[in-house]
Amino acid sequence: MTEKTTFSDVDYTSHKENTKETTIHDEAPQRQASVALNIVDNPLRRTNKEQTVLDARTFAESHGMADDAALFGRAALVARDPERFETIPDLTEEERAALIYERDHKWHGPKMLWYSIGLCAIGAATQGWDQTGSNGANLSFPEEFGIGTKSAYDTWIVGLVNSIIFLTAGLIGAFIVDPLNKYLGRRGEIFLTAACLTATPIGSGFAQSWQGLFAARFIMGIGIGAKNATVPIYSAEMAPARIRGALVMFWQLWVVIEC
């Protein structure tokens, strides 16, 4: 028999007083068990339905959305058990119909979703073009900047200028992703790296020495590394679970297309 929970069944006051605050250490065994089973643990399943509703309502009220607290509560119940949302009695008929349509038409989505995924794909395309353009420049810049001889020094300099993009992407760009996302958010970080990857190719085109080209590519690599670790995650966060893999794949697909 299917368990059903309604908002009227929940005593929010007594539940709030009797609920022990959990910490990340209390939840560690559950996370470890999910990893052992090779599944992604749903954090909303770590508490009972009453606590899930209470947490969602509290979140809404504490962030100035008290009028939508009940909606947050219903949404939390759906997120807690998305495969059996039809058994949640508190959903309105309109909400239930919308969820059924989303389940049965997985490729249907709001225009803003496809617009956002498209922008993320363009970000991947620009990276592919940056990499291709940089590689093409290797045919001419050694002679242009007087480092085209076969000496060991010139060979090392050409190799350094050529590889610095990927060195700084991995050694610097990947490590500054966390603070950038923390203080700027996903979109702020993407905007900053996009500006970086707009300016540095222009700077590379106007470089008058190998040192100038090296500096432009140094900064370009930082932007590529930071963007690589954010845009696919941002796409995954926006995408519905049923088509998340396909939409996130657009990133690598468009890198390859532009290469």
PDB file of C-alpha atoms in Angstrom:
ATOM      1  CA  MET A   1       0.000   0.000   0.000  1.00  0.00           C
ATOM      2  CA  THR A   2       1.471   3.351  -1.034  1.00  0.00           C
ATOM      3  CA  GLU A   3       2.348   5.755   1.792  1.00  0.00           C
ATOM      4  CA  LYS A   4       0.818   9.172   1.396  1.00  0.00           C
ATOM      5  CA  THR A   5       1.751  12.337   3.228  1.00  0.00           C
ATOM      6  CA  THR A   6      -0.213  15.566   3.200  1.00  0.00           C
ATOM      7  CA  PHE A   7       0.737  18.952   4.580  1.00  0.00           C
ATOM      8  CA  SER A   8      -2.151  18.752   7.016  1.00  0.00           C
ATOM      9  CA  ASP A   9      -0.560  15.648   8.583  1.00  0.00           C
ATOM     10  CA  VAL A  10       2.645  17.496   9.463  1.00  0.00           C
ATOM     11  CA  ASP A  11       3.051  19.194  12.834  1.00  0.00           C
ATOM     12  CA  TYR A  12       5.695  21.731  11.830  1.00  0.00           C
ATOM     13  CA  THR A  13       6.101  23.307  15.279  1.00  0.00           C
ATOM     14  CA  SER A  14       6.672  20.138  17.272  1.00  0.00           C
ATOM     15  CA  HIS A  15       8.777  18.658  14.460  1.00  0.00           C
ATOM     16  CA  LYS A  16      11.044  21.695  14.413  1.00  0.00           C
ATOM     17  CA  GLU A  17      11.507  21.509  18.191  1.00  0.00           C
ATOM     18  CA  ASN A  18      12.218  17.767  18.275  1.00  0.00           C
ATOM     19  CA  THR A  19      14.432  17.487  15.205  1.00  0.00           C
ATOM     20  CA  LYS A  20      18.131  17.088  15.892  1.00  0.00           C
ATOM     21  CA  GLU A  21      20.325  19.134  13.570  1.00  0.00           C
ATOM     22  CA  THR A  22      22.398  16.846  11.378  1.00  0.00           C
ATOM     23  CA  THR A  23      25.899  17.514  10.166  1.00  0.00           C
ATOM     24  CA  ILE A  24      27.917  16.374   7.174  1.00  0.00           C
ATOM     25  CA  HIS A  25      29.555  13.749   9.427  1.00  0.00           C
ATOM     26  CA  ASP A  26      26.187  12.248  10.361  1.00  0.00           C
ATOM     27  CA  GLU A  27      25.374  11.732   6.691  1.00  0.00           C
ATOM     28  CA  ALA A  28      28.745  10.227   5.746  1.00  0.00           C
ATOM     29  CA  PRO A  29      27.683   6.537   6.089  1.00  0.00           C
ATOM     30  CA  GLN A  30      24.736   7.081   3.733  1.00  0.00           C
ATOM     31  CA  ARG A  31      26.942   8.766   1.132  1.00  0.00           C
ATOM     32  CA  GLN A  32      29.538   6.000   1.403  1.00  0.00           C
ATOM     33  CA  ALA A  33      26.858   3.340   0.937  1.00  0.00           C
ATOM     34  CA  SER A  34      25.571   5.020  -2.225  1.00  0.00           C
ATOM     35  CA  VAL A  35      29.092   5.212  -3.634  1.00  0.00           C
ATOM     36  CA  ALA A  36      29.620   1.521  -2.889  1.00  0.00           C
ATOM     37  CA  LEU A  37      26.460   0.706  -4.864  1.00  0.00           C
ATOM     38  CA  ASN A  38      27.557   2.992  -7.720  1.00  0.00           C
ATOM     39  CA  ILE A  39      24.447   5.155  -7.445  1.00  0.00           C
ATOM     40  CA  VAL A  40      23.892   8.855  -6.821  1.00  0.00           C
ATOM     41  CA  ASP A  41      22.397   9.371  -3.394  1.00  0.00           C
ATOM     42  CA  ASN A  42      19.335  11.632  -3.230  1.00  0.00           C
ATOM     43  CA  PRO A  43      20.001  13.865  -0.190  1.00  0.00           C
ATOM     44  CA  LEU A  44      16.274  14.483   0.258  1.00  0.00           C
ATOM     45  CA  ARG A  45      15.828  10.785   1.059  1.00  0.00           C
ATOM     46  CA  ARG A  46      18.063  11.095   4.104  1.00  0.00           C
ATOM     47  CA  THR A  47      15.181  12.577   6.093  1.00  0.00           C
ATOM     48  CA  ASN A  48      11.529  11.610   6.352  1.00  0.00           C
ATOM     49  CA  LYS A  49       8.815  13.321   4.346  1.00  0.00           C
ATOM     50  CA  GLU A  50       7.768  15.630   7.163  1.00  0.00           C
ATOM     51  CA  GLN A  51      11.297  16.932   7.639  1.00  0.00           C
ATOM     52  CA  THR A  52      11.738  17.343   3.888  1.00  0.00           C
ATOM     53  CA  VAL A  53       8.617  19.513   3.676  1.00  0.00           C
ATOM     54  CA  LEU A  54       9.659  21.491   6.737  1.00  0.00           C
ATOM     55  CA  ASP A  55      13.147  22.150   5.351  1.00  0.00           C
ATOM     56  CA  ALA A  56      11.728  23.315   2.032  1.00  0.00           C
ATOM     57  CA  ARG A  57       9.210  25.633   3.666  1.00  0.00           C
ATOM     58  CA  THR A  58      11.867  27.027   6.011  1.00  0.00           C
ATOM     59  CA  PHE A  59      14.183  27.680   3.063  1.00  0.00           C
ATOM     60  CA  ALA A  60      11.465  29.577   1.197  1.00  0.00           C
ATOM     61  CA  GLU A  61      10.508  31.649   4.230  1.00  0.00           C
ATOM     62  CA  SER A  62      14.113  32.504   5.120  1.00  0.00           C
ATOM     63  CA  HIS A  63      14.764  33.766   1.585  1.00  0.00           C
ATOM     64  CA  GLY A  64      11.776  36.079   1.320  1.00  0.00           C
ATOM     65  CA  MET A  65       9.485  33.655  -0.519  1.00  0.00           C
ATOM     66  CA  ALA A  66       6.992  32.901   2.245  1.00  0.00           C
ATOM     67  CA  ASP A  67       4.066  33.151  -0.187  1.00  0.00           C
ATOM     68  CA  ASP A  68       5.492  30.198  -2.111  1.00  0.00           C
ATOM     69  CA  ALA A  69       6.416  28.083   0.924  1.00  0.00           C
ATOM     70  CA  ALA A  70       3.697  25.528   0.212  1.00  0.00           C
ATOM     71  CA  LEU A  71       4.865  25.256  -3.410  1.00  0.00           C
ATOM     72  CA  PHE A  72       8.412  24.625  -2.206  1.00  0.00           C
ATOM     73  CA  GLY A  73       7.100  21.915   0.090  1.00  0.00           C
ATOM     74  CA  ARG A  74       5.298  20.118  -2.726  1.00  0.00           C
ATOM     75  CA  ALA A  75       8.313  20.489  -5.007  1.00  0.00           C
ATOM     76  CA  ALA A  76      10.546  18.959  -2.341  1.00  0.00           C
ATOM     77  CA  LEU A  77       8.265  15.917  -2.106  1.00  0.00           C
ATOM     78  CA  VAL A  78       8.448  15.494  -5.883  1.00  0.00           C
ATOM     79  CA  ALA A  79      12.245  15.817  -5.836  1.00  0.00           C
ATOM     80  CA  ARG A  80      12.404  13.309  -2.980  1.00  0.00           C
ATOM     81  CA  ASP A  81      10.638  10.609  -4.990  1.00  0.00           C
ATOM     82  CA  PRO A  82      10.424  11.757  -8.639  1.00  0.00           C
ATOM     83  CA  GLU A  83       9.463   8.331  -9.980  1.00  0.00           C
ATOM     84  CA  ARG A  84       6.266   8.228  -7.915  1.00  0.00           C
ATOM     85  CA  PHE A  85       5.109  11.823  -8.026  1.00  0.00           C
ATOM     86  CA  GLU A  86       1.630  10.738  -9.086  1.00  0.00           C
ATOM     87  CA  THR A  87       1.045   9.313  -5.597  1.00  0.00           C
ATOM     88  CA  ILE A  88       1.601  12.679  -3.871  1.00  0.00           C
ATOM     89  CA  PRO A  89      -1.905  13.843  -2.936  1.00  0.00           C
ATOM     90  CA  ASP A  90      -1.020  17.488  -2.333  1.00  0.00           C
ATOM     91  CA  LEU A  91      -0.174  18.195  -5.968  1.00  0.00           C
ATOM     92  CA  THR A  92      -2.774  20.130  -7.911  1.00  0.00           C
ATOM     93  CA  GLU A  93      -4.177  18.614 -11.079  1.00  0.00           C
ATOM     94  CA  GLU A  94      -2.339  21.242 -13.107  1.00  0.00           C
ATOM     95  CA  GLU A  95       0.977  20.400 -11.441  1.00  0.00           C
ATOM     96  CA  ARG A  96       0.435  16.665 -11.856  1.00  0.00           C
ATOM     97  CA  ALA A  97      -0.469  17.083 -15.535  1.00  0.00           C
ATOM     98  CA  ALA A  98       2.637  19.210 -16.124  1.00  0.00           C
ATOM     99  CA  LEU A  99       4.876  16.582 -14.526  1.00  0.00           C
ATOM    100  CA  ILE A 100       3.274  13.795 -16.553  1.00  0.00           C
ATOM    101  CA  TYR A 101       3.811  15.774 -19.762  1.00  0.00           C
ATOM    102  CA  GLU A 102       7.454  16.410 -18.847  1.00  0.00           C
ATOM    103  CA  ARG A 103       7.944  12.688 -18.203  1.00  0.00           C
ATOM    104  CA  ASP A 104       6.302  11.582 -21.449  1.00  0.00           C
ATOM    105  CA  HIS A 105       7.890  14.295 -23.648  1.00  0.00           C
ATOM    106  CA  LYS A 106      11.451  14.378 -22.404  1.00  0.00           C
ATOM    107  CA  TRP A 107      12.809  16.473 -25.278  1.00  0.00           C
ATOM    108  CA  HIS A 108      10.239  19.199 -24.760  1.00  0.00           C
ATOM    109  CA  GLY A 109      11.572  22.098 -22.725  1.00  0.00           C
ATOM    110  CA  PRO A 110      11.195  25.844 -22.302  1.00  0.00           C
ATOM    111  CA  LYS A 111      12.877  28.076 -24.851  1.00  0.00           C
ATOM    112  CA  MET A 112      15.174  29.484 -22.193  1.00  0.00           C
ATOM    113  CA  LEU A 113      16.610  26.008 -21.576  1.00  0.00           C
ATOM    114  CA  TRP A 114      17.592  25.538 -25.213  1.00  0.00           C
ATOM    115  CA  TYR A 115      18.814  29.118 -25.431  1.00  0.00           C
ATOM    116  CA  SER A 116      21.075  28.595 -22.408  1.00  0.00           C
ATOM    117  CA  ILE A 117      22.372  25.230 -23.643  1.00  0.00           C
ATOM    118  CA  GLY A 118      23.055  26.856 -27.026  1.00  0.00           C
ATOM    119  CA  LEU A 119      25.118  29.592 -25.393  1.00  0.00           C
ATOM    120  CA  CYS A 120      27.108  26.964 -23.514  1.00  0.00           C
ATOM    121  CA  ALA A 121      27.726  25.170 -26.813  1.00  0.00           C
ATOM    122  CA  ILE A 122      28.974  28.428 -28.351  1.00  0.00           C
ATOM    123  CA  GLY A 123      31.422  28.682 -25.449  1.00  0.00           C
ATOM    124  CA  ALA A 124      32.734  25.263 -26.412  1.00  0.00           C
ATOM    125  CA  ALA A 125      32.933  26.306 -30.065  1.00  0.00           C
ATOM    126  CA  THR A 126      35.060  29.332 -29.219  1.00  0.00           C
ATOM    127  CA  GLN A 127      37.449  27.111 -27.304  1.00  0.00           C
ATOM    128  CA  GLY A 128      37.800  24.812 -30.295  1.00  0.00           C
ATOM    129  CA  TRP A 129      38.512  27.791 -32.502  1.00  0.00           C
ATOM    130  CA  ASP A 130      41.044  29.218 -30.018  1.00  0.00           C
ATOM    131  CA  GLN A 131      42.905  25.912 -29.983  1.00  0.00           C
ATOM    132  CA  THR A 132      42.841  25.561 -33.759  1.00  0.00           C
ATOM    133  CA  GLY A 133      43.920  29.150 -34.373  1.00  0.00           C
ATOM    134  CA  SER A 134      46.729  28.853 -31.871  1.00  0.00           C
ATOM    135  CA  ASN A 135      48.003  25.682 -33.484  1.00  0.00           C
ATOM    136  CA  GLY A 136      47.911  27.265 -36.930  1.00  0.00           C
ATOM    137  CA  ALA A 137      50.031  30.151 -35.696  1.00  0.00           C
ATOM    138  CA  ASN A 138      52.818  27.684 -34.905  1.00  0.00           C
ATOM    139  CA  LEU A 139      53.602  27.548 -38.621  1.00  0.00           C
ATOM    140  CA  SER A 140      54.575  31.211 -38.807  1.00  0.00           C
ATOM    141  CA  PHE A 141      55.373  32.815 -35.452  1.00  0.00           C
ATOM    142  CA  PRO A 142      58.810  31.154 -34.918  1.00  0.00           C
ATOM    143  CA  GLU A 143      60.176  32.757 -38.096  1.00  0.00           C
ATOM    144  CA  GLU A 144      58.331  36.022 -37.439  1.00  0.00           C
ATOM    145  CA  PHE A 145      59.810  36.403 -33.958  1.00  0.00           C
ATOM    146  CA  GLY A 146      63.308  35.174 -34.801  1.00  0.00           C
ATOM    147  CA  ILE A 147      63.162  31.863 -32.969  1.00  0.00           C
ATOM    148  CA  GLY A 148      62.878  29.596 -35.982  1.00  0.00           C
ATOM    149  CA  THR A 149      66.331  28.061 -35.879  1.00  0.00           C
ATOM    150  CA  LYS A 150      66.972  24.463 -34.896  1.00  0.00           C
ATOM    151  CA  SER A 151      68.949  25.417 -31.792  1.00  0.00           C
ATOM    152  CA  ALA A 152      67.966  23.914 -28.456  1.00  0.00           C
ATOM    153  CA  TYR A 153      67.053  27.347 -27.072  1.00  0.00           C
ATOM    154  CA  ASP A 154      64.686  28.211 -29.925  1.00  0.00           C
ATOM    155  CA  THR A 155      63.137  24.757 -29.853  1.00  0.00           C
ATOM    156  CA  TRP A 156      62.409  25.088 -26.140  1.00  0.00           C
ATOM    157  CA  ILE A 157      60.930  28.570 -26.554  1.00  0.00           C
ATOM    158  CA  VAL A 158      58.640  27.474 -29.392  1.00  0.00           C
ATOM    159  CA  GLY A 159      57.533  24.479 -27.344  1.00  0.00           C
ATOM    160  CA  LEU A 160      56.898  26.645 -24.296  1.00  0.00           C
ATOM    161  CA  VAL A 161      54.810  29.181 -26.214  1.00  0.00           C
ATOM    162  CA  ASN A 162      52.897  26.365 -27.872  1.00  0.00           C
ATOM    163  CA  SER A 163      52.130  24.422 -24.680  1.00  0.00           C
ATOM    164  CA  ILE A 164      51.617  27.230 -22.190  1.00  0.00           C
ATOM    165  CA  ILE A 165      47.856  27.315 -22.865  1.00  0.00           C
ATOM    166  CA  PHE A 166      47.371  23.794 -21.572  1.00  0.00           C
ATOM    167  CA  LEU A 167      49.884  24.174 -18.760  1.00  0.00           C
ATOM    168  CA  THR A 168      48.128  27.197 -17.265  1.00  0.00           C
ATOM    169  CA  ALA A 169      44.708  25.654 -17.939  1.00  0.00           C
ATOM    170  CA  GLY A 170      45.570  22.703 -15.722  1.00  0.00           C
ATOM    171  CA  LEU A 171      47.917  24.301 -13.201  1.00  0.00           C
ATOM    172  CA  ILE A 172      46.066  27.589 -12.616  1.00  0.00           C
ATOM    173  CA  GLY A 173      42.688  27.717 -14.350  1.00  0.00           C
ATOM    174  CA  ALA A 174      41.373  24.479 -12.875  1.00  0.00           C
ATOM    175  CA  PHE A 175      42.352  25.513  -9.345  1.00  0.00           C
ATOM    176  CA  ILE A 176      40.712  28.953  -9.346  1.00  0.00           C
ATOM    177  CA  VAL A 177      37.335  27.573 -10.423  1.00  0.00           C
ATOM    178  CA  ASP A 178      36.097  27.036  -6.873  1.00  0.00           C
ATOM    179  CA  PRO A 179      36.731  30.570  -5.540  1.00  0.00           C
ATOM    180  CA  LEU A 180      35.453  32.151  -8.764  1.00  0.00           C
ATOM    181  CA  ASN A 181      32.216  30.193  -8.562  1.00  0.00           C
ATOM    182  CA  LYS A 182      31.873  30.927  -4.866  1.00  0.00           C
ATOM    183  CA  TYR A 183      32.198  34.695  -5.187  1.00  0.00           C
ATOM    184  CA  LEU A 184      30.868  35.300  -8.715  1.00  0.00           C
ATOM    185  CA  GLY A 185      28.431  32.427  -9.217  1.00  0.00           C
ATOM    186  CA  ARG A 186      28.189  30.289 -12.339  1.00  0.00           C
ATOM    187  CA  ARG A 187      27.156  33.075 -14.703  1.00  0.00           C
ATOM    188  CA  GLY A 188      29.619  35.580 -13.267  1.00  0.00           C
ATOM    189  CA  GLU A 189      32.486  33.142 -13.671  1.00  0.00           C
ATOM    190  CA  ILE A 190      31.438  32.309 -17.225  1.00  0.00           C
ATOM    191  CA  PHE A 191      31.170  36.018 -18.077  1.00  0.00           C
ATOM    192  CA  LEU A 192      34.653  36.690 -16.711  1.00  0.00           C
ATOM    193  CA  THR A 193      36.264  33.794 -18.576  1.00  0.00           C
ATOM    194  CA  ALA A 194      34.379  34.696 -21.761  1.00  0.00           C
ATOM    195  CA  ALA A 195      35.787  38.238 -21.565  1.00  0.00           C
ATOM    196  CA  CYS A 196      39.248  36.753 -21.005  1.00  0.00           C
ATOM    197  CA  LEU A 197      38.885  34.470 -24.025  1.00  0.00           C
ATOM    198  CA  THR A 198      37.696  37.380 -26.151  1.00  0.00           C
ATOM    199  CA  ALA A 199      40.599  39.658 -25.253  1.00  0.00           C
ATOM    200  CA  THR A 200      43.463  37.173 -25.391  1.00  0.00           C
ATOM    201  CA  PRO A 201      43.030  36.040 -29.031  1.00  0.00           C
ATOM    202  CA  ILE A 202      42.991  39.711 -30.035  1.00  0.00           C
ATOM    203  CA  GLY A 203      46.113  40.269 -27.967  1.00  0.00           C
ATOM    204  CA  SER A 204      47.750  37.275 -29.618  1.00  0.00           C
ATOM    205  CA  GLY A 205      46.998  38.720 -33.041  1.00  0.00           C
ATOM    206  CA  PHE A 206      48.714  42.001 -32.181  1.00  0.00           C
ATOM    207  CA  ALA A 207      51.743  40.464 -30.428  1.00  0.00           C
ATOM    208  CA  GLN A 208      55.062  41.855 -31.661  1.00  0.00           C
ATOM    209  CA  SER A 209      57.362  39.393 -29.895  1.00  0.00           C
ATOM    210  CA  TRP A 210      57.337  35.868 -28.602  1.00  0.00           C
ATOM    211  CA  GLN A 211      57.163  37.264 -25.065  1.00  0.00           C
ATOM    212  CA  GLY A 212      53.942  39.109 -25.921  1.00  0.00           C
ATOM    213  CA  LEU A 213      52.452  36.010 -27.537  1.00  0.00           C
ATOM    214  CA  PHE A 214      53.514  33.964 -24.522  1.00  0.00           C
ATOM    215  CA  ALA A 215      51.773  36.381 -22.137  1.00  0.00           C
ATOM    216  CA  ALA A 216      48.540  36.336 -24.163  1.00  0.00           C
ATOM    217  CA  ARG A 217      48.507  32.549 -24.316  1.00  0.00           C
ATOM    218  CA  PHE A 218      49.348  32.317 -20.621  1.00  0.00           C
ATOM    219  CA  ILE A 219      46.175  34.240 -19.745  1.00  0.00           C
ATOM    220  CA  MET A 220      44.164  32.409 -22.404  1.00  0.00           C
ATOM    221  CA  GLY A 221      45.025  29.092 -20.783  1.00  0.00           C
ATOM    222  CA  ILE A 222      43.768  30.291 -17.405  1.00  0.00           C
ATOM    223  CA  GLY A 223      40.468  31.278 -19.013  1.00  0.00           C
ATOM    224  CA  ILE A 224      40.135  27.956 -20.824  1.00  0.00           C
ATOM    225  CA  GLY A 225      40.835  25.952 -17.675  1.00  0.00           C
ATOM    226  CA  ALA A 226      38.346  27.920 -15.590  1.00  0.00           C
ATOM    227  CA  LYS A 227      35.657  27.786 -18.271  1.00  0.00           C
ATOM    228  CA  ASN A 228      36.129  24.060 -18.925  1.00  0.00           C
ATOM    229  CA  ALA A 229      35.314  23.226 -15.327  1.00  0.00           C
ATOM    230  CA  THR A 230      32.231  25.453 -15.084  1.00  0.00           C
ATOM    231  CA  VAL A 231      30.236  25.459 -18.331  1.00  0.00           C
ATOM    232  CA  PRO A 232      29.536  21.681 -18.464  1.00  0.00           C
ATOM    233  CA  ILE A 233      28.477  21.770 -14.799  1.00  0.00           C
ATOM    234  CA  TYR A 234      26.202  24.732 -15.479  1.00  0.00           C
ATOM    235  CA  SER A 235      24.657  22.847 -18.397  1.00  0.00           C
ATOM    236  CA  ALA A 236      24.095  19.790 -16.201  1.00  0.00           C
ATOM    237  CA  GLU A 237      22.421  21.872 -13.511  1.00  0.00           C
ATOM    238  CA  MET A 238      19.972  23.341 -16.022  1.00  0.00           C
ATOM    239  CA  ALA A 239      19.204  20.145 -17.918  1.00  0.00           C
ATOM    240  CA  PRO A 240      16.359  17.788 -16.984  1.00  0.00           C
ATOM    241  CA  ALA A 241      17.683  14.527 -15.548  1.00  0.00           C
ATOM    242  CA  ARG A 242      16.311  12.384 -18.392  1.00  0.00           C
ATOM    243  CA  ILE A 243      18.315  14.194 -21.081  1.00  0.00           C
ATOM    244  CA  ARG A 244      21.163  15.566 -19.005  1.00  0.00           C
ATOM    245  CA  GLY A 245      23.835  13.374 -20.572  1.00  0.00           C
ATOM    246  CA  ALA A 246      22.860  14.320 -24.113  1.00  0.00           C
ATOM    247  CA  LEU A 247      22.778  18.051 -23.394  1.00  0.00           C
ATOM    248  CA  VAL A 248      26.066  18.113 -21.515  1.00  0.00           C
ATOM    249  CA  MET A 249      27.642  16.212 -24.419  1.00  0.00           C
ATOM    250  CA  PHE A 250      27.058  19.308 -26.569  1.00  0.00           C
ATOM    251  CA  TRP A 251      30.107  20.857 -24.890  1.00  0.00           C
ATOM    252  CA  GLN A 252      32.645  18.366 -26.192  1.00  0.00           C
ATOM    253  CA  LEU A 253      30.783  17.973 -29.472  1.00  0.00           C
ATOM    254  CA  TRP A 254      31.137  21.660 -30.316  1.00  0.00           C
ATOM    255  CA  VAL A 255      34.769  21.770 -29.214  1.00  0.00           C
ATOM    256  CA  VAL A 256      35.450  19.072 -31.812  1.00  0.00           C
ATOM    257  CA  ILE A 257      33.285  20.707 -34.496  1.00  0.00           C
ATOM    258  CA  GLU A 258      35.157  23.996 -34.256  1.00  0.00           C
ATOM    259  CA  CYS A 259      38.525  22.261 -34.226  1.00  0.00           C
TER     260      CYS A 259
END
